[in-house]
Short mmCIF file of C-alpha atoms in Angstrom, two decimals:
data_model
loop_
_atom_site.label_atom_id
_atom_site.label_comp_id
_atom_site.label_asym_id
_atom_site.label_seq_id
_atom_site.Cartn_x
_atom_site.Cartn_y
_atom_site.Cartn_z
CA UNK A 206 78.18 109.24 141.04
CA UNK A 207 81.37 107.59 139.82
CA UNK A 208 81.89 103.91 140.48
CA UNK A 209 85.46 102.63 140.18
CA UNK A 210 85.77 99.31 138.36
CA UNK A 211 88.95 97.27 138.20
CA UNK A 212 89.97 97.01 134.56
CA UNK A 213 93.40 95.37 134.50
CA UNK A 214 96.76 95.06 136.19
CA UNK A 215 99.51 97.64 135.83
CA UNK A 216 101.67 95.22 133.89
CA UNK A 217 98.91 94.04 131.59
CA UNK A 218 99.58 96.93 129.18
CA UNK A 219 102.98 97.86 127.81
CA UNK A 220 103.81 101.55 127.46
CA UNK A 221 102.33 102.95 124.21
CA UNK A 222 99.74 100.20 123.95
CA UNK A 223 96.06 99.51 124.50
CA UNK A 224 93.91 96.76 126.04
CA UNK A 225 90.26 95.84 125.62
CA UNK A 226 88.05 95.83 128.73
CA UNK A 227 84.41 94.72 128.67
CA UNK A 228 82.04 95.52 131.51
CA UNK A 229 78.29 95.65 131.93
CA UNK A 230 77.59 95.00 128.26
CA UNK A 231 79.87 97.85 127.18
CA UNK A 232 83.36 97.76 125.74
CA UNK A 233 86.20 100.07 126.71
CA UNK A 234 89.81 100.63 125.66
CA UNK A 235 92.45 101.17 128.35
CA UNK A 236 95.64 102.91 127.20
CA UNK A 237 99.10 103.34 128.61
CA UNK A 238 101.01 106.28 127.15
CA UNK A 239 104.78 106.21 126.48
CA UNK A 240 105.43 107.79 129.91
CA UNK A 241 103.40 105.08 131.66
CA UNK A 242 100.19 107.00 132.48
CA UNK A 243 96.81 105.30 131.97
CA UNK A 244 93.74 106.52 130.07
CA UNK A 245 90.39 105.06 129.03
CA UNK A 246 87.89 105.61 126.22
CA UNK A 247 84.92 103.86 124.70
CA UNK A 248 86.13 100.68 123.06
CA UNK A 249 84.52 101.09 119.65
CA UNK A 250 85.48 103.57 116.97
CA UNK A 251 82.86 106.28 116.40
CA UNK A 252 83.01 105.72 112.63
CA UNK A 253 82.21 102.01 112.37
CA UNK A 254 81.82 99.17 114.83
CA UNK A 255 85.52 98.34 115.14
CA UNK A 256 87.35 97.76 118.42
CA UNK A 257 90.16 100.24 118.97
CA UNK A 258 92.10 97.79 121.14
CA UNK A 259 93.23 96.10 117.92
CA UNK A 260 94.69 99.39 116.71
CA UNK A 261 98.09 100.99 116.97
CA UNK A 262 98.98 103.49 119.70
CA UNK A 263 101.34 106.20 118.47
CA UNK A 264 102.28 108.72 121.14
CA UNK A 265 98.97 110.08 122.40
CA UNK A 266 96.96 108.84 119.39
CA UNK A 267 95.08 105.62 118.76
CA UNK A 268 94.52 104.53 115.17
CA UNK A 269 91.44 102.51 114.23
CA UNK A 270 92.68 99.14 112.93
CA UNK A 271 90.33 99.20 109.97
CA UNK A 272 90.16 102.67 108.46
CA UNK A 273 93.11 104.75 109.66
CA UNK A 274 90.84 107.09 111.62
CA UNK A 275 92.71 108.56 114.58
CA UNK A 276 91.79 109.92 118.00
CA UNK A 277 93.69 111.57 120.79
CA UNK A 278 92.89 109.02 123.48
CA UNK A 279 93.66 111.55 126.24
CA UNK A 280 91.05 114.05 125.07
CA UNK A 281 88.87 111.85 122.83
CA UNK A 282 89.29 114.32 119.95
CA UNK A 283 88.73 112.90 116.45
CA UNK A 284 91.87 113.79 114.47
CA UNK A 285 91.72 112.15 111.07
CA UNK A 286 89.04 111.05 108.62
CA UNK A 287 87.05 108.90 108.39
CA UNK A 288 86.37 109.58 112.07
CA UNK A 289 84.38 112.77 112.59
CA UNK A 290 82.84 112.21 116.04
CA UNK A 291 84.91 112.47 119.20
CA UNK A 292 85.48 109.47 121.41
CA UNK A 293 84.07 109.40 124.94
CA UNK A 294 86.77 109.34 127.60
CA UNK A 295 86.63 108.04 131.18
CA UNK A 296 88.64 108.81 134.30
CA UNK A 297 91.25 106.27 135.30
CA UNK A 298 93.13 105.78 138.57
CA UNK A 299 95.78 103.39 139.79
CA UNK A 300 94.99 101.51 143.00
CA UNK A 301 97.95 99.46 144.13
CA UNK A 302 98.93 97.31 141.17
CA UNK A 303 95.50 97.60 139.53
CA UNK A 304 94.09 100.07 137.00
CA UNK A 305 90.52 101.24 137.65
CA UNK A 306 88.12 102.98 135.29
CA UNK A 307 85.55 105.45 136.62
CA UNK A 308 82.03 104.79 135.32
CA UNK A 309 78.78 106.50 136.14
CA UNK A 310 76.51 104.41 138.40
CA UNK A 311 74.19 103.66 135.47
CA UNK A 312 76.98 102.02 133.43
CA UNK B 264 70.83 76.39 70.21
CA UNK B 265 70.93 76.60 73.99
CA UNK B 266 69.49 79.64 75.66
CA UNK B 267 70.75 80.74 79.01
CA UNK B 268 68.12 81.06 81.72
CA UNK B 269 67.12 84.64 82.38
CA UNK B 270 68.92 85.89 85.43
CA UNK B 271 67.72 89.07 87.03
CA UNK B 272 70.35 91.65 87.84
CA UNK B 273 70.90 91.90 91.57
CA UNK B 274 70.33 95.22 93.23
CA UNK B 275 73.81 96.55 93.96
CA UNK B 276 72.70 100.07 94.86
CA UNK B 277 73.43 101.31 98.36
CA UNK B 278 69.95 102.63 98.96
CA UNK B 279 67.72 99.84 97.63
CA UNK B 280 66.29 96.56 98.95
CA UNK B 281 69.73 94.86 99.11
CA UNK B 282 70.97 97.58 101.42
CA UNK B 283 68.01 97.15 103.76
CA UNK B 284 68.38 93.38 103.64
CA UNK B 285 72.10 93.56 104.49
CA UNK B 286 71.29 95.58 107.59
CA UNK B 287 68.49 93.18 108.59
CA UNK B 288 70.80 90.17 108.24
CA UNK B 289 73.50 91.81 110.36
CA UNK B 290 75.93 91.97 107.43
CA UNK B 291 76.48 95.73 107.71
CA UNK B 292 79.40 96.79 109.93
CA UNK B 293 79.64 93.19 111.08
CA UNK B 294 82.40 91.57 113.10
CA UNK B 295 84.75 89.80 110.68
CA UNK B 296 86.88 86.71 111.06
CA UNK B 297 90.55 87.34 111.83
CA UNK B 298 93.43 84.91 111.92
CA UNK B 299 95.25 84.89 115.25
CA UNK B 300 98.37 87.03 115.37
CA UNK B 301 100.06 87.74 118.74
CA UNK B 302 99.53 91.36 119.75
CA UNK B 303 103.26 92.06 120.02
CA UNK B 304 103.84 90.80 116.47
CA UNK B 305 100.85 92.72 115.09
CA UNK B 306 102.16 95.92 116.66
CA UNK B 307 105.47 95.40 114.91
CA UNK B 308 103.74 94.69 111.61
CA UNK B 309 101.62 97.84 111.85
CA UNK B 310 104.59 100.11 112.55
CA UNK B 311 104.95 102.84 109.92
CA UNK B 312 108.20 103.66 108.14
CA UNK B 313 109.03 106.35 105.60
CA UNK B 314 112.01 104.53 104.08
CA UNK B 315 110.39 101.89 101.84
CA UNK B 316 107.78 104.25 100.37
CA UNK B 317 110.31 107.08 99.88
CA UNK B 318 112.55 104.67 97.96
CA UNK B 319 109.67 103.28 95.89
CA UNK B 320 108.23 106.73 95.19
CA UNK B 321 111.62 108.07 94.09
CA UNK B 322 111.98 105.11 91.70
CA UNK B 323 108.41 105.59 90.48
CA UNK B 324 108.82 109.32 89.78
CA UNK B 325 112.29 108.78 88.31
CA UNK B 326 110.99 106.14 85.89
CA UNK B 327 107.97 108.30 85.01
CA UNK B 328 110.24 111.23 84.12
CA UNK B 329 112.70 109.08 82.15
CA UNK B 330 110.04 107.21 80.20
CA UNK B 331 108.13 110.43 79.48
CA UNK B 332 111.34 112.10 78.32
CA UNK B 333 112.09 109.17 76.02
CA UNK B 334 108.55 109.21 74.65
CA UNK B 335 108.75 112.95 73.93
CA UNK B 336 112.26 112.72 72.43
CA UNK B 337 111.26 109.95 70.02
CA UNK B 338 107.71 111.17 69.39
CA UNK B 339 106.72 110.45 65.81
CA UNK B 340 108.83 107.29 65.53
CA UNK B 341 108.27 103.70 66.64
CA UNK B 342 111.10 104.12 69.12
CA UNK B 343 108.67 106.10 71.31
CA UNK B 344 106.42 103.05 71.73
CA UNK B 345 108.40 101.15 74.40
CA UNK B 346 108.85 104.38 76.36
CA UNK B 347 105.10 104.98 76.39
CA UNK B 348 104.44 101.33 77.23
CA UNK B 349 106.49 101.81 80.38
CA UNK B 350 105.13 105.28 81.11
CA UNK B 351 101.56 104.09 80.57
CA UNK B 352 101.79 101.32 83.15
CA UNK B 353 103.63 103.49 85.67
CA UNK B 354 100.99 106.20 85.28
CA UNK B 355 97.81 104.27 84.45
CA UNK B 356 98.33 101.23 86.72
CA UNK B 357 100.86 102.01 89.46
CA UNK B 358 98.78 105.08 90.34
CA UNK B 359 96.05 102.79 91.65
CA UNK B 360 98.21 101.06 94.25
CA UNK B 361 99.74 104.39 95.34
CA UNK B 362 96.26 105.88 95.64
CA UNK B 363 95.17 102.86 97.64
CA UNK B 364 98.07 102.54 100.08
CA UNK B 365 98.35 106.27 100.72
CA UNK B 366 94.58 106.45 101.20
CA UNK B 367 94.96 103.90 103.97
CA UNK B 368 97.68 106.13 105.48
CA UNK B 369 100.06 103.19 105.66
CA UNK B 370 102.61 103.88 102.91
CA UNK B 371 104.56 106.54 104.82
CA UNK B 372 104.97 107.18 108.50
CA UNK B 373 104.74 110.93 107.80
CA UNK B 374 101.10 111.70 107.11
CA UNK B 375 101.61 114.69 104.79
CA UNK B 376 103.62 112.42 102.49
CA UNK B 377 100.68 110.00 102.35
CA UNK B 378 98.39 112.92 101.57
CA UNK B 379 100.58 114.39 98.79
CA UNK B 380 101.04 111.07 96.98
CA UNK B 381 97.35 110.25 97.54
CA UNK B 382 96.22 113.42 95.78
CA UNK B 383 98.65 113.02 92.86
CA UNK B 384 97.68 109.36 92.41
CA UNK B 385 93.96 110.20 92.69
CA UNK B 386 94.38 112.62 89.81
CA UNK B 387 96.22 110.03 87.73
CA UNK B 388 93.67 107.30 88.38
CA UNK B 389 90.83 109.82 87.80
CA UNK B 390 89.11 109.34 91.12
CA UNK B 391 87.66 112.02 93.30
CA UNK B 392 90.10 111.95 96.23
CA UNK B 393 87.42 112.83 98.77
CA UNK B 394 84.56 110.56 97.75
CA UNK B 395 86.84 107.61 96.99
CA UNK B 396 88.42 107.84 100.44
CA UNK B 397 84.96 107.30 101.91
CA UNK B 398 83.94 104.68 99.39
CA UNK B 399 87.07 102.68 100.15
CA UNK B 400 86.46 102.92 103.88
CA UNK B 401 83.03 101.38 103.23
CA UNK B 402 84.64 98.69 101.03
CA UNK B 403 86.71 97.67 104.04
CA UNK B 404 83.80 97.80 106.47
CA UNK B 405 81.46 95.78 104.26
CA UNK B 406 83.67 93.97 101.77
CA UNK B 407 81.55 92.51 98.92
CA UNK B 408 78.37 92.90 100.94
CA UNK B 409 75.72 93.59 98.30
CA UNK B 410 73.91 96.82 99.01
CA UNK B 411 76.74 98.14 101.19
CA UNK B 412 80.03 97.90 99.30
CA UNK B 413 80.35 100.61 96.61
CA UNK B 414 83.44 98.96 95.06
CA UNK B 415 82.15 95.59 93.85
CA UNK B 416 83.83 94.93 90.50
CA UNK B 417 81.60 92.10 89.27
CA UNK B 418 77.90 92.85 89.61
CA UNK B 419 76.06 89.65 88.70
CA UNK B 420 75.17 88.69 86.13
CA UNK B 421 78.19 90.53 84.77
CA UNK B 422 78.69 91.39 81.10
CA UNK B 423 81.67 89.87 79.25
CA UNK B 424 82.35 92.74 76.86
CA UNK B 425 82.54 95.46 79.56
CA UNK B 426 85.04 93.37 81.48
CA UNK B 427 87.22 92.92 78.41
CA UNK B 428 87.02 96.63 77.66
CA UNK B 429 88.27 97.36 81.17
CA UNK B 430 91.73 96.36 79.98
CA UNK B 431 91.87 99.29 77.60
CA UNK B 432 90.17 101.59 80.07
CA UNK B 433 87.65 103.03 77.60
CA UNK B 434 84.50 102.41 79.62
CA UNK B 435 86.19 103.05 82.93
CA UNK B 436 87.75 106.37 81.96
CA UNK B 437 84.45 107.52 80.49
CA UNK B 438 82.60 106.51 83.66
CA UNK B 439 85.25 108.12 85.88
CA UNK B 440 85.24 111.35 83.91
CA UNK B 441 81.45 111.55 83.97
CA UNK B 442 81.55 111.23 87.78
CA UNK B 443 84.19 113.98 88.01
CA UNK B 444 82.16 116.24 85.72
CA UNK B 445 79.00 115.58 87.72
CA UNK B 446 80.80 116.21 91.01
CA UNK B 447 82.40 119.36 89.57
CA UNK B 448 78.87 120.57 88.77
CA UNK B 449 78.03 120.08 92.43
CA UNK B 450 75.91 116.95 91.94
CA UNK B 451 76.35 113.84 94.08
CA UNK B 452 74.22 110.71 93.74
CA UNK B 453 72.20 109.12 96.54
CA UNK B 454 74.80 106.34 96.74
CA UNK B 455 77.64 108.87 97.13
CA UNK B 456 75.69 110.68 99.80
CA UNK B 457 75.21 107.34 101.57
CA UNK B 458 78.92 106.99 102.33
CA UNK B 459 80.23 110.59 102.21
CA UNK B 460 79.45 112.72 105.28
CA UNK B 461 77.64 115.96 104.49
CA UNK B 462 80.52 118.13 105.68
CA UNK B 463 82.94 116.46 103.23
CA UNK B 464 80.80 117.17 100.17
CA UNK B 465 82.16 120.70 99.45
CA UNK B 466 85.68 119.21 99.49
CA UNK B 467 84.59 116.53 97.02
CA UNK B 468 83.17 119.19 94.68
CA UNK B 469 86.33 121.32 94.88
CA UNK B 470 88.60 118.33 94.21
CA UNK B 471 86.50 117.36 91.16
CA UNK B 472 86.76 120.90 89.79
CA UNK B 473 90.56 120.89 90.13
CA UNK B 474 90.82 117.49 88.41
CA UNK B 475 88.53 118.52 85.55
CA UNK B 476 90.45 121.79 85.09
CA UNK B 477 93.81 120.00 84.73
CA UNK B 478 92.43 117.27 82.45
CA UNK B 479 90.72 120.00 80.43
CA UNK B 480 93.99 121.91 80.13
CA UNK B 481 95.63 118.81 78.64
CA UNK B 482 92.83 118.58 76.04
CA UNK B 483 93.19 122.28 75.20
CA UNK B 484 96.97 121.86 74.88
CA UNK B 485 96.46 118.92 72.49
CA UNK B 486 94.10 120.94 70.31
CA UNK B 487 96.40 123.98 70.38
CA UNK B 488 99.46 121.89 69.47
CA UNK B 489 97.56 119.79 66.93
CA UNK B 490 99.04 116.70 68.56
CA UNK B 491 97.89 114.01 70.96
CA UNK B 492 101.21 114.18 72.79
CA UNK B 493 99.80 116.12 75.79
CA UNK B 494 97.13 113.43 76.17
CA UNK B 495 99.72 110.68 75.92
CA UNK B 496 101.29 112.27 79.00
CA UNK B 497 98.20 113.35 80.96
CA UNK B 498 94.99 111.35 81.09
CA UNK B 499 95.75 109.04 78.15
CA UNK B 500 97.81 106.54 80.18
CA UNK B 501 94.61 105.75 82.05
CA UNK B 502 93.50 104.17 78.74
CA UNK B 503 96.63 102.65 77.25
CA UNK B 504 98.41 101.79 80.50
CA UNK B 505 95.65 100.60 82.81
CA UNK B 506 95.75 96.93 81.79
CA UNK B 507 97.97 95.94 84.71
CA UNK B 508 95.66 97.65 87.22
CA UNK B 509 92.68 95.68 85.95
CA UNK B 510 94.61 92.44 85.55
CA UNK B 511 95.52 92.54 89.23
CA UNK B 512 92.37 94.26 90.47
CA UNK B 513 89.79 91.91 88.99
CA UNK B 514 91.28 88.86 90.72
CA UNK B 515 91.07 90.46 94.18
CA UNK B 516 87.52 89.22 94.74
CA UNK B 517 86.30 87.87 91.37
CA UNK B 518 84.32 84.62 91.47
CA UNK B 519 84.37 84.47 95.25
CA UNK B 520 81.51 84.77 97.73
CA UNK B 521 79.24 87.74 98.27
CA UNK B 522 77.65 88.50 101.63
CA UNK B 523 80.06 86.70 103.93
CA UNK B 524 82.07 88.11 106.82
CA UNK B 525 85.23 86.07 106.37
CA UNK B 526 87.82 87.50 103.99
CA UNK B 527 89.10 84.01 103.31
CA UNK B 528 85.83 83.43 101.43
CA UNK B 529 85.66 86.66 99.45
CA UNK B 530 89.26 87.72 98.78
CA UNK B 531 92.14 86.10 96.94
CA UNK B 532 95.88 86.10 97.60
CA UNK B 533 97.94 85.55 94.46
CA UNK B 534 101.69 85.05 94.26
CA UNK B 535 103.18 87.28 91.56
CA UNK B 536 106.43 88.21 89.87
CA UNK B 537 108.43 90.96 91.59
CA UNK B 538 107.71 93.59 88.93
CA UNK B 539 103.95 93.17 89.26
CA UNK B 540 104.28 93.19 93.04
CA UNK B 541 106.18 96.47 92.85
CA UNK B 542 103.62 98.05 90.51
CA UNK B 543 100.84 96.71 92.73
CA UNK B 544 102.59 97.47 96.03
CA UNK B 545 102.03 93.94 97.36
CA UNK B 546 98.23 94.09 97.15
CA UNK B 547 98.45 90.56 95.78
CA UNK B 548 98.35 89.63 99.48
CA UNK B 549 94.74 90.63 99.41
CA UNK B 550 93.25 88.39 102.09
CA UNK B 551 95.93 89.58 104.47
CA UNK B 552 95.33 93.22 103.50
CA UNK B 553 91.60 92.97 104.16
CA UNK B 554 92.03 91.16 107.46
CA UNK B 555 94.59 93.69 108.69
CA UNK B 556 94.33 96.87 106.59
CA UNK B 557 96.68 98.88 108.78
CA UNK B 558 99.66 96.64 108.00
CA UNK B 559 101.79 98.60 105.48
CA UNK B 560 102.40 97.12 102.04
CA UNK B 561 106.05 96.39 102.80
CA UNK B 562 105.07 94.18 105.78
CA UNK B 563 102.47 92.10 103.94
CA UNK B 564 104.87 89.33 102.82
CA UNK B 565 105.80 88.81 106.47
CA UNK B 566 102.14 88.80 107.52
CA UNK B 567 101.39 86.28 104.77
CA UNK B 568 104.11 83.96 106.08
CA UNK B 569 102.68 84.25 109.60
CA UNK B 570 99.05 83.40 108.80
CA UNK B 571 99.13 81.34 105.61
CA UNK B 572 98.44 78.19 107.64
CA UNK B 573 95.00 79.68 108.34
CA UNK B 574 94.20 80.80 104.77
CA UNK B 575 93.23 79.02 101.57
CA UNK B 576 96.41 78.31 99.57
CA UNK B 577 97.49 81.35 97.56
CA UNK B 578 97.09 81.09 93.80
CA UNK B 579 100.60 80.45 92.48
CA UNK B 580 100.32 82.95 89.59
CA UNK B 581 98.14 85.60 87.94
CA UNK B 582 97.38 83.06 85.22
CA UNK B 583 96.17 80.53 87.80
CA UNK B 584 93.92 83.13 89.38
CA UNK B 585 92.30 83.97 86.02
CA UNK B 586 91.97 80.28 85.14
CA UNK B 587 90.06 79.78 88.39
CA UNK B 588 88.08 83.02 88.27
CA UNK B 589 86.83 83.23 84.68
CA UNK B 590 84.77 79.98 84.68
CA UNK B 591 83.31 80.97 88.05
CA UNK B 592 82.30 84.41 86.76
CA UNK B 593 80.68 82.81 83.71
CA UNK B 594 78.79 80.36 85.93
CA UNK B 595 77.66 83.22 88.18
CA UNK B 596 76.03 84.75 85.09
CA UNK B 597 73.45 81.97 85.04
CA UNK B 598 73.54 80.58 88.58
CA UNK B 599 72.85 83.21 91.25
CA UNK B 600 74.46 82.46 94.58
CA UNK B 601 77.25 80.31 93.09
CA UNK B 602 80.75 81.13 94.29
CA UNK B 603 84.15 79.50 94.44
CA UNK B 604 84.48 77.98 97.85
CA UNK B 605 88.21 77.73 98.40
CA UNK B 606 89.51 74.82 100.45
CA UNK B 607 91.31 75.58 103.69
CA UNK B 608 94.45 73.72 104.74
CA UNK B 609 94.03 71.25 107.66
CA UNK B 610 95.85 73.71 109.92
CA UNK B 611 93.22 76.43 109.43
CA UNK B 612 90.31 77.28 111.66
CA UNK B 613 87.21 76.20 109.70
CA UNK B 614 84.82 78.55 107.99
CA UNK B 615 81.83 79.29 110.13
CA UNK B 616 78.97 78.02 108.01
CA UNK B 617 76.55 80.68 109.23
CA UNK B 618 78.81 83.24 107.53
CA UNK B 619 77.69 82.12 104.07
CA UNK B 620 74.41 80.28 104.34
CA UNK B 621 72.63 83.55 103.64
CA UNK B 622 74.01 83.79 100.10
CA UNK B 623 71.42 81.75 98.11
CA UNK B 624 68.64 83.28 100.15
CA UNK B 625 69.85 86.78 99.37
CA UNK B 626 70.51 85.97 95.75
CA UNK B 627 66.87 85.14 95.21
CA UNK B 628 65.66 88.16 97.14
CA UNK B 629 68.16 90.83 96.14
#
């Protein structure tokens, strides 16, 4: 069952940017695309232990700040070496002026 | 006569006891120190542009063509020498910085441009473009972590003669070519397999075969023509023109700390003349590059200005860097664990001591 957790405010992320969100011992990355829609993925790159929230958002891609690996943060697809493993994505919804991330009850 | 104490060579392999120890100590894929840069500013710094690299690449190719043409036109006379001196450095040294920046994907905004220049520069510098992409990724994950970083230039205790010979490329070109030949034969070492994913290995083998075929064609052309001119143009510059690459490359980390997770302790920023900076594509800002590898080369001077209050003072010249580094390297030959601890300005956040207290311990164990 999905549990909705408040991650940040609507204005905390500029369009085409990303924010780190830590919860329950896990780290997530919350994205806002150029059109203003929100998305969420695991916070750490699947290649090495680097937080994606320090990376650059370009359109619908996030670039790892250390190695130039890229993911589509809307689908989680790994797009460019050295990343080979897809990124886990999470549902996101807007409730009032807050952004919520949907996590399984165990998370 | 004084005899130096016997110093055992550290284990720099990626699959030996040092590698296991690095993992146990939490030095592998660790969280590294970063200077504070506001997010908005960092986003601006990381923005990609095609313009600067297109301009610099056009100048680079233009000068390569002109100097090669001059060398060919005056071949057989002393007039050819200055042309080949220029061509050699543009080919045998500038290739390294182009390989490096395009490998990071930061030179151009357009990715295929990064890829094209990366493959050309990989050929010139005689590096397998696939395996070196992975090795350099590891170098950035675990910079100068013994047992993890495959690109440590000085493996202690280092030999003096091999380092001097680096400047004429003889040992390096031989080592590089042996790796390409081995890869072309389909053989990868345990170390290479440690940082290259299995699915990338066929690409590494194919790339090595292409490189060897082109280098081989240059050798055949030289034999057929009865002249070394083809080798002066292809492959040879990696010997006679690589001095600038090694002059700038050795001071990146030489004499500084191993096994720390703060680039201020293991990397060196050196102020240089504009010609060397152009050849080197601003990699003289090496602490800044390692802290923020996705900042393109053309934005590094601005990044340096923003964070220099938090970094050890930059060496004011290449000469100053060598004057500091060489005695330290010599001391490291007989004193394991010694490193140059560079003083921070009063405005800097202090080094976290736990980042480097492991060094003597590891030096005696590694």
